[in-house]
């Protein structure tokens, strides 16, 4: 039993003062009770779930930022040109390098306030011929070493676009069809069930997108996954990220991606629609009525020039939102929320878009933590009995929020702070980072540097 005491705790009911959390051997909060100290910190808030990550892409930060000179029909810089660089990286990584990159990125996540992650994993074949179970194992091992709570989402990737075969560079993402996919899922479930208590991880499923998966195969995927995993697993899919994708879907099916999805499967609360940037007002209504979560990746969407989802309007109408670090070009929970809020301000020419009368930081953090918990299918994102003791401590003396009481510290963090402002970070009641730095971060950085040096030499 661990006991952690704080001067203030952000609970689903709001801030409470002078409380101790008792944490059981499995890392869950047993009780939150009045306390007179000694104190483990000033303000404890729930760690945010990172609801969408492609961890290997962390190695691409800084590559491919120069403007391309285009002549005539040449490509303009966009998501689609960036994707080519990502394919070259994906094609060159083996299991060892994947583990090194993931170890650094997962460490950065916990140091940055993301205490759990939904890893959307499609690097199924390693450059050295490593098989899918070994590649997935590299991600699971890296998460355990970094101390982050993992929900692994193995990805089904069947084709190269609407009605198009896989391209050569995409073959590493394929498991040879649904049967191969379900085999990997069953193998991972066996590993999950056999894991020691400190090595637990969650599983869900992820049809990559309606570009890469035939909508008609979704019912069989859900059925097969239910046989392997039992009921209640989360389902994630990229949808309507790019206007080009929406156009191609309309051309192939006469329907938008969300309409096409709804034709083949019942949308419900286990669905997590990643991006949904260009969903229409009717589609957004459908998503809300289904209780599905929209997973926004504000830094990545800004970086790739995707566009802006009207998150303020969606949240005001009761829509469920989560955030993800996606391309991992920059890993920082506060900065994701800031980019989310500031994007809405730029779009509407108004302030306080995702704020309530209480403020911005605490309501937004609480909203996105709850959405993230749904996305991971885990009891996280809320400091309450029964949930995991995944939390971030904010110390009183940071200049970022000087002069603000506990109620406004999160406002200052979201508009002006960064991971460097965070104090201790705990996952399951165990400290895994402090002051914006992960435990074991130096060693992880050394492994990461070796991979990026190799990439710089190979990719230019
Ligand atoms: Zn993604």
Tab-separated table of C-alpha atoms and ligand atoms in Angstrom:
chain	number	residue	atom	x	y	z
A	1	UNK	CA	0.000	0.000	0.000
A	2	UNK	CA	1.328	3.437	-0.987
A	3	UNK	CA	0.044	6.677	0.472
A	4	UNK	CA	0.374	9.986	-1.378
A	5	UNK	CA	-0.799	13.232	0.254
A	6	UNK	CA	-1.383	16.578	-1.440
A	7	UNK	CA	-2.539	20.040	-0.381
A	8	UNK	CA	-5.021	20.023	-3.288
A	9	UNK	CA	-6.393	17.289	-5.531
A	10	UNK	CA	-8.343	17.784	-8.763
A	11	UNK	CA	-11.162	15.200	-8.640
A	12	UNK	CA	-14.108	14.758	-11.036
A	13	UNK	CA	-16.135	16.853	-8.535
A	14	UNK	CA	-13.566	19.655	-8.543
A	15	UNK	CA	-10.722	20.688	-6.264
A	16	UNK	CA	-10.530	19.259	-2.746
A	17	UNK	CA	-7.976	20.304	-0.106
A	18	UNK	CA	-5.702	18.274	2.203
A	19	UNK	CA	-6.231	14.770	0.928
A	20	UNK	CA	-4.288	11.495	0.945
A	21	UNK	CA	-4.665	8.853	-1.753
A	22	UNK	CA	-4.148	5.276	-0.670
A	23	UNK	CA	-2.948	3.151	-3.576
A	24	UNK	CA	-3.169	-0.649	-3.628
A	25	UNK	CA	-0.596	-3.115	-4.963
A	26	UNK	CA	-2.194	-3.025	-8.434
A	27	UNK	CA	-1.714	0.765	-8.598
A	28	UNK	CA	-5.370	1.659	-8.085
A	29	UNK	CA	-6.700	4.349	-5.768
A	30	UNK	CA	-8.462	2.653	-2.863
A	31	UNK	CA	-9.576	5.777	-1.027
A	32	UNK	CA	-9.133	9.548	-0.949
A	33	UNK	CA	-9.304	10.764	2.633
A	34	UNK	CA	-8.619	13.930	4.675
A	35	UNK	CA	-4.967	14.254	5.613
A	36	UNK	CA	-2.719	16.458	7.727
A	37	UNK	CA	0.413	15.592	5.742
A	38	UNK	CA	3.331	15.106	5.415
A	39	UNK	CA	2.823	16.316	1.860
A	40	UNK	CA	4.046	14.756	-1.362
A	41	UNK	CA	3.260	17.880	-3.347
A	42	UNK	CA	0.983	20.897	-3.714
A	43	UNK	CA	-1.600	20.112	-6.424
A	44	UNK	CA	-2.265	16.643	-7.896
A	45	UNK	CA	-4.114	16.387	-11.209
A	46	UNK	CA	-4.902	13.275	-13.263
A	47	UNK	CA	-2.290	12.367	-15.850
A	48	UNK	CA	-3.686	12.786	-19.364
A	49	UNK	CA	-4.181	9.728	-21.562
A	50	UNK	CA	-2.426	10.180	-24.921
A	51	UNK	CA	-5.182	8.782	-27.113
A	52	UNK	CA	-3.302	8.515	-30.417
A	53	UNK	CA	0.391	7.901	-31.031
A	54	UNK	CA	2.622	6.469	-33.753
A	55	UNK	CA	5.634	6.258	-31.530
A	56	UNK	CA	8.257	5.551	-34.225
A	57	UNK	CA	7.487	8.880	-35.907
A	58	UNK	CA	9.269	10.646	-33.016
A	59	UNK	CA	12.445	9.916	-34.989
A	60	UNK	CA	11.245	12.175	-37.825
A	61	UNK	CA	11.191	15.448	-35.873
A	62	UNK	CA	13.195	17.955	-37.909
A	63	UNK	CA	13.307	15.900	-41.102
A	64	UNK	CA	11.485	17.157	-44.189
A	65	UNK	CA	10.823	20.743	-43.084
A	66	UNK	CA	12.482	22.532	-46.038
A	67	UNK	CA	10.123	23.894	-48.651
A	68	UNK	CA	10.035	21.871	-51.817
A	69	UNK	CA	10.522	23.605	-55.117
A	70	UNK	CA	7.675	22.558	-57.338
A	71	UNK	CA	7.707	22.789	-61.099
A	72	UNK	CA	4.510	22.480	-63.050
A	73	UNK	CA	2.605	19.492	-61.744
A	74	UNK	CA	5.081	18.687	-58.940
A	75	UNK	CA	3.716	18.026	-55.464
A	76	UNK	CA	3.106	20.837	-53.029
A	77	UNK	CA	4.198	20.206	-49.485
A	78	UNK	CA	1.322	18.546	-47.655
A	79	UNK	CA	0.340	15.545	-45.600
A	80	UNK	CA	0.813	13.413	-48.694
A	81	UNK	CA	4.408	14.493	-49.409
A	82	UNK	CA	5.304	14.124	-45.720
A	83	UNK	CA	3.869	10.622	-45.806
A	84	UNK	CA	6.534	9.584	-48.324
A	85	UNK	CA	9.288	10.524	-45.836
A	86	UNK	CA	7.462	8.609	-43.104
A	87	UNK	CA	7.323	5.502	-45.341
A	88	UNK	CA	11.101	5.645	-45.837
A	89	UNK	CA	11.600	5.773	-42.079
A	90	UNK	CA	9.075	3.000	-41.466
A	91	UNK	CA	10.791	0.818	-44.029
A	92	UNK	CA	14.202	1.147	-42.406
A	93	UNK	CA	13.420	0.350	-38.738
A	94	UNK	CA	14.004	-3.019	-37.119
A	95	UNK	CA	12.701	-4.154	-33.730
A	96	UNK	CA	15.757	-2.905	-31.800
A	97	UNK	CA	15.611	0.580	-33.298
A	98	UNK	CA	11.832	0.722	-32.840
A	99	UNK	CA	12.329	-0.095	-29.169
A	100	UNK	CA	15.004	2.618	-28.810
A	101	UNK	CA	12.803	5.291	-30.399
A	102	UNK	CA	9.746	4.165	-28.424
A	103	UNK	CA	11.706	4.124	-25.164
A	104	UNK	CA	12.629	7.787	-25.602
A	105	UNK	CA	9.207	8.904	-26.807
A	106	UNK	CA	7.297	7.052	-24.066
A	107	UNK	CA	9.660	8.580	-21.499
A	108	UNK	CA	8.980	12.022	-22.948
A	109	UNK	CA	5.260	11.323	-22.676
A	110	UNK	CA	5.298	10.544	-18.962
A	111	UNK	CA	7.600	13.511	-18.321
A	112	UNK	CA	5.160	15.671	-20.277
A	113	UNK	CA	2.040	14.662	-18.317
A	114	UNK	CA	0.781	11.787	-20.504
A	115	UNK	CA	0.615	8.850	-18.101
A	116	UNK	CA	-1.008	6.402	-20.527
A	117	UNK	CA	-0.998	5.967	-24.282
A	118	UNK	CA	-3.028	4.337	-27.038
A	119	UNK	CA	-0.352	3.233	-29.487
A	120	UNK	CA	-1.719	2.862	-33.022
A	121	UNK	CA	0.815	0.311	-34.178
A	122	UNK	CA	1.213	-0.610	-37.837
A	123	UNK	CA	4.951	-1.340	-38.171
A	124	UNK	CA	4.274	-5.059	-38.308
A	125	UNK	CA	7.416	-6.192	-40.147
A	126	UNK	CA	10.925	-5.114	-39.216
A	127	UNK	CA	13.643	-4.112	-41.664
A	128	UNK	CA	15.661	-7.122	-40.459
A	129	UNK	CA	12.772	-9.509	-41.132
A	130	UNK	CA	11.457	-9.374	-37.548
A	131	UNK	CA	7.942	-10.870	-37.366
A	132	UNK	CA	4.840	-8.980	-36.143
A	133	UNK	CA	4.878	-10.363	-32.594
A	134	UNK	CA	8.474	-9.207	-32.128
A	135	UNK	CA	7.707	-5.707	-33.474
A	136	UNK	CA	4.689	-5.368	-31.173
A	137	UNK	CA	6.815	-6.754	-28.333
A	138	UNK	CA	9.343	-3.948	-28.880
A	139	UNK	CA	6.565	-1.407	-28.225
A	140	UNK	CA	5.269	-3.284	-25.160
A	141	UNK	CA	8.792	-3.576	-23.694
A	142	UNK	CA	9.589	0.110	-24.297
A	143	UNK	CA	6.352	1.185	-22.587
A	144	UNK	CA	7.103	-0.982	-19.567
A	145	UNK	CA	10.654	0.401	-19.291
A	146	UNK	CA	9.417	3.994	-19.547
A	147	UNK	CA	6.684	3.297	-16.982
A	148	UNK	CA	3.795	4.473	-19.182
A	149	UNK	CA	0.471	2.612	-19.152
A	150	UNK	CA	-0.104	1.158	-22.629
A	151	UNK	CA	-3.160	0.254	-24.650
A	152	UNK	CA	-1.735	-1.360	-27.774
A	153	UNK	CA	-3.847	-0.996	-30.911
A	154	UNK	CA	-2.546	-3.358	-33.592
A	155	UNK	CA	-3.561	-1.918	-36.953
A	156	UNK	CA	-5.358	-3.667	-39.798
A	157	UNK	CA	-3.974	-2.355	-43.096
A	158	UNK	CA	-5.257	-4.067	-46.224
A	159	UNK	CA	-4.776	-1.842	-49.263
A	160	UNK	CA	-3.152	1.265	-50.693
A	161	UNK	CA	-6.289	3.396	-51.122
A	162	UNK	CA	-9.910	3.126	-52.236
A	163	UNK	CA	-9.835	0.212	-54.709
A	164	UNK	CA	-6.017	0.242	-54.894
A	165	UNK	CA	-3.573	-2.547	-54.023
A	166	UNK	CA	-0.888	-2.085	-51.383
A	167	UNK	CA	2.169	-0.180	-52.516
A	168	UNK	CA	5.529	-1.824	-51.909
A	169	UNK	CA	6.325	0.591	-49.045
A	170	UNK	CA	3.017	-0.312	-47.368
A	171	UNK	CA	3.675	-4.055	-47.308
A	172	UNK	CA	5.383	-3.775	-43.925
A	173	UNK	CA	2.017	-2.655	-42.502
A	174	UNK	CA	0.089	-5.654	-43.830
A	175	UNK	CA	-0.551	-8.927	-42.040
A	176	UNK	CA	-1.796	-10.568	-45.201
A	177	UNK	CA	-5.489	-9.946	-44.501
A	178	UNK	CA	-7.942	-10.302	-41.678
A	179	UNK	CA	-6.929	-13.843	-40.664
A	180	UNK	CA	-3.308	-12.804	-40.199
A	181	UNK	CA	-4.470	-9.810	-38.192
A	182	UNK	CA	-6.653	-11.878	-35.887
A	183	UNK	CA	-3.787	-14.332	-35.388
A	184	UNK	CA	-1.557	-11.494	-34.129
A	185	UNK	CA	-4.361	-10.226	-31.912
A	186	UNK	CA	-4.779	-13.691	-30.342
A	187	UNK	CA	-1.005	-13.974	-29.787
A	188	UNK	CA	-0.925	-10.566	-28.110
A	189	UNK	CA	-3.912	-11.442	-25.947
A	190	UNK	CA	-2.077	-14.594	-24.799
A	191	UNK	CA	0.954	-12.459	-23.902
A	192	UNK	CA	-1.265	-9.940	-22.128
A	193	UNK	CA	-2.974	-12.617	-20.033
A	194	UNK	CA	0.361	-14.122	-19.087
A	195	UNK	CA	1.934	-10.798	-18.107
A	196	UNK	CA	3.166	-10.238	-14.549
A	197	UNK	CA	1.295	-7.514	-12.576
A	198	UNK	CA	3.914	-4.843	-13.361
A	199	UNK	CA	3.864	-5.728	-17.048
A	200	UNK	CA	0.158	-5.393	-17.776
A	201	UNK	CA	-1.037	-3.692	-20.934
A	202	UNK	CA	-4.375	-3.208	-22.668
A	203	UNK	CA	-5.459	-4.182	-26.166
A	204	UNK	CA	-7.851	-2.729	-28.697
A	205	UNK	CA	-8.242	-2.820	-32.455
A	206	UNK	CA	-7.540	-0.286	-35.162
A	207	UNK	CA	-8.666	-0.572	-38.752
A	208	UNK	CA	-6.208	2.019	-40.147
A	209	UNK	CA	-8.685	4.096	-42.165
A	210	UNK	CA	-11.376	3.593	-44.783
A	211	UNK	CA	-8.629	4.203	-47.369
A	212	UNK	CA	-6.625	1.240	-46.095
A	213	UNK	CA	-9.468	-1.084	-44.985
A	214	UNK	CA	-12.536	-2.114	-46.958
A	215	UNK	CA	-15.562	-0.932	-44.960
A	216	UNK	CA	-17.338	-4.195	-45.752
A	217	UNK	CA	-14.692	-6.129	-43.782
A	218	UNK	CA	-15.315	-4.182	-40.559
A	219	UNK	CA	-18.103	-6.434	-39.180
A	220	UNK	CA	-15.859	-9.500	-39.523
A	221	UNK	CA	-13.015	-7.608	-37.857
A	222	UNK	CA	-15.198	-6.679	-34.865
A	223	UNK	CA	-16.540	-10.206	-34.590
A	224	UNK	CA	-13.099	-11.792	-34.741
A	225	UNK	CA	-11.704	-9.277	-32.251
A	226	UNK	CA	-14.552	-9.986	-29.808
A	227	UNK	CA	-13.652	-13.688	-29.968
A	228	UNK	CA	-9.987	-12.933	-29.244
A	229	UNK	CA	-10.423	-10.190	-26.629
A	230	UNK	CA	-13.900	-10.611	-25.159
A	231	UNK	CA	-16.340	-7.680	-25.100
A	232	UNK	CA	-15.576	-4.050	-24.369
A	233	UNK	CA	-12.376	-3.303	-26.303
A	234	UNK	CA	-11.811	0.156	-27.858
A	235	UNK	CA	-11.839	0.595	-31.645
A	236	UNK	CA	-9.820	3.355	-33.299
A	237	UNK	CA	-9.806	4.546	-36.924
A	238	UNK	CA	-8.344	7.535	-38.798
A	239	UNK	CA	-11.218	9.328	-40.461
A	240	UNK	CA	-11.706	12.517	-42.519
A	241	UNK	CA	-8.239	13.847	-41.744
A	242	UNK	CA	-7.707	15.152	-45.258
A	243	UNK	CA	-10.026	16.685	-47.824
A	244	UNK	CA	-8.382	14.442	-50.437
A	245	UNK	CA	-9.496	11.387	-48.446
A	246	UNK	CA	-13.095	12.649	-48.246
A	247	UNK	CA	-13.130	13.277	-52.030
A	248	UNK	CA	-11.725	9.825	-52.795
A	249	UNK	CA	-14.295	8.201	-50.496
A	250	UNK	CA	-17.157	10.075	-52.178
A	251	UNK	CA	-15.833	9.116	-55.610
A	252	UNK	CA	-15.555	5.422	-54.684
A	253	UNK	CA	-18.736	5.029	-52.604
A	254	UNK	CA	-20.873	8.158	-53.072
A	255	UNK	CA	-20.614	8.629	-49.299
A	256	UNK	CA	-18.410	10.534	-46.858
A	257	UNK	CA	-16.145	8.419	-44.620
A	258	UNK	CA	-18.404	8.735	-41.539
A	259	UNK	CA	-21.471	7.859	-43.636
A	260	UNK	CA	-19.663	4.860	-45.097
A	261	UNK	CA	-18.611	3.710	-41.631
A	262	UNK	CA	-22.197	4.003	-40.353
A	263	UNK	CA	-23.457	1.863	-43.238
A	264	UNK	CA	-21.336	-1.086	-42.195
A	265	UNK	CA	-21.050	-0.970	-38.401
A	266	UNK	CA	-23.100	0.500	-35.573
A	267	UNK	CA	-21.172	3.531	-34.302
A	268	UNK	CA	-21.169	3.442	-30.505
A	269	UNK	CA	-19.198	4.475	-27.452
A	270	UNK	CA	-16.315	2.083	-28.123
A	271	UNK	CA	-15.489	3.916	-31.388
A	272	UNK	CA	-12.731	6.511	-31.457
A	273	UNK	CA	-12.580	8.629	-34.587
A	274	UNK	CA	-9.109	10.050	-34.983
A	275	UNK	CA	-9.020	13.595	-36.428
A	276	UNK	CA	-12.528	13.789	-37.995
A	277	UNK	CA	-11.252	17.184	-39.164
A	278	UNK	CA	-13.511	17.478	-42.185
A	279	UNK	CA	-16.608	15.764	-40.762
A	280	UNK	CA	-19.778	17.657	-41.737
A	281	UNK	CA	-22.203	19.116	-39.157
A	282	UNK	CA	-24.561	16.141	-39.712
A	283	UNK	CA	-21.723	13.701	-39.203
A	284	UNK	CA	-20.680	15.436	-36.004
A	285	UNK	CA	-24.246	15.133	-34.722
A	286	UNK	CA	-24.159	11.411	-35.492
A	287	UNK	CA	-20.853	11.008	-33.696
A	288	UNK	CA	-22.270	12.726	-30.587
A	289	UNK	CA	-25.477	10.689	-30.659
A	290	UNK	CA	-23.422	7.496	-30.857
A	291	UNK	CA	-21.350	8.526	-27.823
A	292	UNK	CA	-18.175	7.996	-29.890
A	293	UNK	CA	-15.005	9.913	-29.038
A	294	UNK	CA	-13.283	12.314	-31.434
A	295	UNK	CA	-9.519	12.077	-30.926
A	296	UNK	CA	-7.880	15.351	-31.890
A	297	UNK	CA	-4.132	15.674	-32.380
A	298	UNK	CA	-3.756	19.461	-32.340
A	299	UNK	CA	0.027	19.787	-32.661
A	300	UNK	CA	0.253	17.171	-35.411
A	301	UNK	CA	-2.783	18.553	-37.264
A	302	UNK	CA	-1.192	22.018	-37.196
A	303	UNK	CA	2.179	20.591	-38.248
A	304	UNK	CA	0.699	18.673	-41.194
A	305	UNK	CA	-1.650	21.476	-42.209
A	306	UNK	CA	-4.731	19.236	-41.872
A	307	UNK	CA	-7.329	21.854	-40.910
A	308	UNK	CA	-9.354	22.558	-37.761
A	309	UNK	CA	-12.154	20.497	-36.233
A	310	UNK	CA	-14.747	22.770	-34.525
A	311	UNK	CA	-13.960	21.372	-31.088
A	312	UNK	CA	-15.619	24.234	-29.193
A	313	UNK	CA	-19.002	23.645	-30.794
A	314	UNK	CA	-18.675	19.850	-30.499
A	315	UNK	CA	-17.818	20.035	-26.784
A	316	UNK	CA	-20.566	22.581	-26.079
A	317	UNK	CA	-23.090	20.102	-27.505
A	318	UNK	CA	-21.845	17.294	-25.301
A	319	UNK	CA	-19.372	15.661	-27.701
A	320	UNK	CA	-16.612	13.579	-26.202
A	321	UNK	CA	-13.046	14.697	-26.991
A	322	UNK	CA	-9.613	13.207	-26.400
A	323	UNK	CA	-6.156	14.330	-27.543
A	324	UNK	CA	-3.229	12.439	-29.011
A	325	UNK	CA	0.376	13.274	-29.773
A	326	UNK	CA	0.139	11.352	-33.081
A	327	UNK	CA	3.311	12.163	-35.078
A	328	UNK	CA	5.129	12.997	-31.815
A	329	UNK	CA	6.980	15.917	-33.372
A	330	UNK	CA	6.546	17.603	-29.989
A	331	UNK	CA	5.352	15.768	-26.885
A	332	UNK	CA	3.682	17.999	-24.295
A	333	UNK	CA	0.210	17.552	-22.793
A	334	UNK	CA	-0.232	21.240	-21.885
A	335	UNK	CA	0.886	22.321	-25.333
A	336	UNK	CA	-1.612	19.977	-27.001
A	337	UNK	CA	-4.414	21.612	-25.014
A	338	UNK	CA	-3.046	25.073	-25.766
A	339	UNK	CA	-2.863	24.336	-29.502
A	340	UNK	CA	-6.413	22.966	-29.320
A	341	UNK	CA	-7.781	26.057	-27.582
A	342	UNK	CA	-5.753	28.587	-29.568
A	343	UNK	CA	-6.768	26.951	-32.857
A	344	UNK	CA	-10.415	27.493	-31.941
A	345	UNK	CA	-9.671	31.118	-31.017
A	346	UNK	CA	-8.004	31.710	-34.397
A	347	UNK	CA	-10.884	30.026	-36.216
A	348	UNK	CA	-13.640	31.978	-34.467
A	349	UNK	CA	-11.851	35.242	-33.595
A	350	UNK	CA	-13.077	34.794	-30.010
A	351	UNK	CA	-11.475	33.830	-26.682
A	352	UNK	CA	-12.288	31.201	-24.025
A	353	UNK	CA	-13.582	28.629	-26.527
A	354	UNK	CA	-13.197	25.492	-24.416
A	355	UNK	CA	-13.437	27.300	-21.081
A	356	UNK	CA	-16.320	27.381	-18.622
A	357	UNK	CA	-17.122	30.104	-16.113
A	358	UNK	CA	-14.723	28.284	-13.776
A	359	UNK	CA	-11.767	28.786	-16.081
A	360	UNK	CA	-10.001	27.060	-18.961
A	361	UNK	CA	-7.386	24.667	-17.640
A	362	UNK	CA	-9.234	22.483	-15.140
A	363	UNK	CA	-12.430	21.965	-17.198
A	364	UNK	CA	-10.482	21.304	-20.408
A	365	UNK	CA	-8.019	18.959	-18.693
A	366	UNK	CA	-10.921	17.068	-17.065
A	367	UNK	CA	-12.880	16.830	-20.348
A	368	UNK	CA	-9.939	15.511	-22.328
A	369	UNK	CA	-8.863	13.124	-19.537
A	370	UNK	CA	-12.349	11.557	-19.529
A	371	UNK	CA	-12.349	11.245	-23.331
A	372	UNK	CA	-8.893	9.698	-23.190
A	373	UNK	CA	-10.000	7.134	-20.617
A	374	UNK	CA	-12.782	6.033	-22.990
A	375	UNK	CA	-10.295	5.889	-25.853
A	376	UNK	CA	-7.945	3.634	-23.906
A	377	UNK	CA	-10.693	1.514	-22.388
A	378	UNK	CA	-9.000	1.962	-18.996
A	379	UNK	CA	-9.852	3.370	-15.550
A	380	UNK	CA	-7.580	6.387	-15.909
A	381	UNK	CA	-7.947	10.146	-16.279
A	382	UNK	CA	-9.788	10.763	-12.991
A	383	UNK	CA	-8.542	10.834	-9.409
A	384	UNK	CA	-11.239	8.773	-7.690
A	385	UNK	CA	-11.467	5.406	-5.922
A	386	UNK	CA	-11.186	2.501	-8.361
A	387	UNK	CA	-9.145	4.430	-10.925
A	388	UNK	CA	-5.407	4.006	-11.411
A	389	UNK	CA	-3.217	6.413	-9.469
A	390	UNK	CA	-1.818	8.020	-12.628
A	391	UNK	CA	-1.194	11.627	-11.691
A	392	UNK	CA	0.871	14.745	-12.207
A	393	UNK	CA	1.991	17.020	-9.372
A	394	UNK	CA	2.203	20.785	-9.812
A	395	UNK	CA	4.460	22.497	-7.298
A	396	UNK	CA	3.437	25.851	-5.881
A	397	UNK	CA	6.537	27.859	-6.695
A	398	UNK	CA	6.789	27.815	-10.510
A	399	UNK	CA	6.955	31.322	-12.028
A	400	UNK	CA	4.513	30.111	-14.728
A	401	UNK	CA	1.635	30.353	-12.221
A	402	UNK	CA	3.085	32.675	-9.602
A	403	UNK	CA	0.358	34.531	-7.743
A	404	UNK	CA	-2.375	32.114	-8.868
A	405	UNK	CA	-4.140	29.847	-6.393
A	406	UNK	CA	-4.726	26.152	-7.127
A	407	UNK	CA	-7.909	26.934	-9.067
A	408	UNK	CA	-6.017	28.975	-11.662
A	409	UNK	CA	-2.717	27.101	-11.873
A	410	UNK	CA	-4.076	24.920	-14.667
A	411	UNK	CA	-5.213	27.988	-16.604
A	412	UNK	CA	-1.623	29.246	-16.509
A	413	UNK	CA	-0.246	25.811	-17.414
A	414	UNK	CA	-2.511	25.487	-20.448
A	415	UNK	CA	-1.976	28.988	-21.847
A	416	UNK	CA	1.659	29.470	-20.894
A	417	UNK	CA	3.298	26.353	-19.480
A	418	UNK	CA	5.129	23.296	-20.709
A	419	UNK	CA	6.354	19.938	-19.488
A	420	UNK	CA	9.261	21.707	-17.760
A	421	UNK	CA	6.718	23.123	-15.285
A	422	UNK	CA	5.527	19.708	-14.123
A	423	UNK	CA	6.670	18.209	-10.833
A	424	UNK	CA	6.559	14.487	-10.041
A	425	UNK	CA	4.597	12.203	-12.345
A	426	UNK	CA	3.205	8.911	-11.022
A	427	UNK	CA	1.816	5.906	-12.896
A	428	UNK	CA	0.000	3.402	-10.705
A	429	UNK	CA	1.342	5.229	-7.639
A	430	UNK	CA	4.972	4.801	-8.790
A	431	UNK	CA	7.067	7.871	-9.643
A	432	UNK	CA	8.266	7.726	-13.262
A	433	UNK	CA	9.297	11.325	-14.009
A	434	UNK	CA	9.983	14.632	-12.340
A	435	UNK	CA	10.553	18.204	-13.504
A	436	UNK	CA	9.861	17.346	-17.149
A	437	UNK	CA	12.481	14.558	-17.157
A	438	UNK	CA	11.803	10.834	-17.301
A	439	UNK	CA	13.557	8.307	-15.081
A	440	UNK	CA	16.325	6.685	-17.149
A	441	UNK	CA	16.059	9.468	-19.724
A	442	UNK	CA	19.814	9.782	-20.379
A	443	UNK	CA	20.190	6.162	-21.384
A	444	UNK	CA	17.052	6.385	-23.550
A	445	UNK	CA	18.435	9.503	-25.232
A	446	UNK	CA	21.699	7.710	-26.080
A	447	UNK	CA	19.823	4.878	-27.835
A	448	UNK	CA	17.624	7.371	-29.645
A	449	UNK	CA	20.620	9.417	-30.845
A	450	UNK	CA	22.154	6.323	-32.423
A	451	UNK	CA	18.970	5.654	-34.413
A	452	UNK	CA	18.583	9.235	-35.596
A	453	UNK	CA	22.255	9.452	-36.607
A	454	UNK	CA	21.783	6.321	-38.703
A	455	UNK	CA	18.608	7.790	-40.210
A	456	UNK	CA	20.276	11.095	-41.037
A	457	UNK	CA	23.046	9.193	-42.826
A	458	UNK	CA	20.583	6.958	-44.717
A	459	UNK	CA	17.709	9.315	-45.454
A	460	UNK	CA	19.630	12.593	-45.845
B	1	LIG	ZN1	-2.421	8.756	-36.855
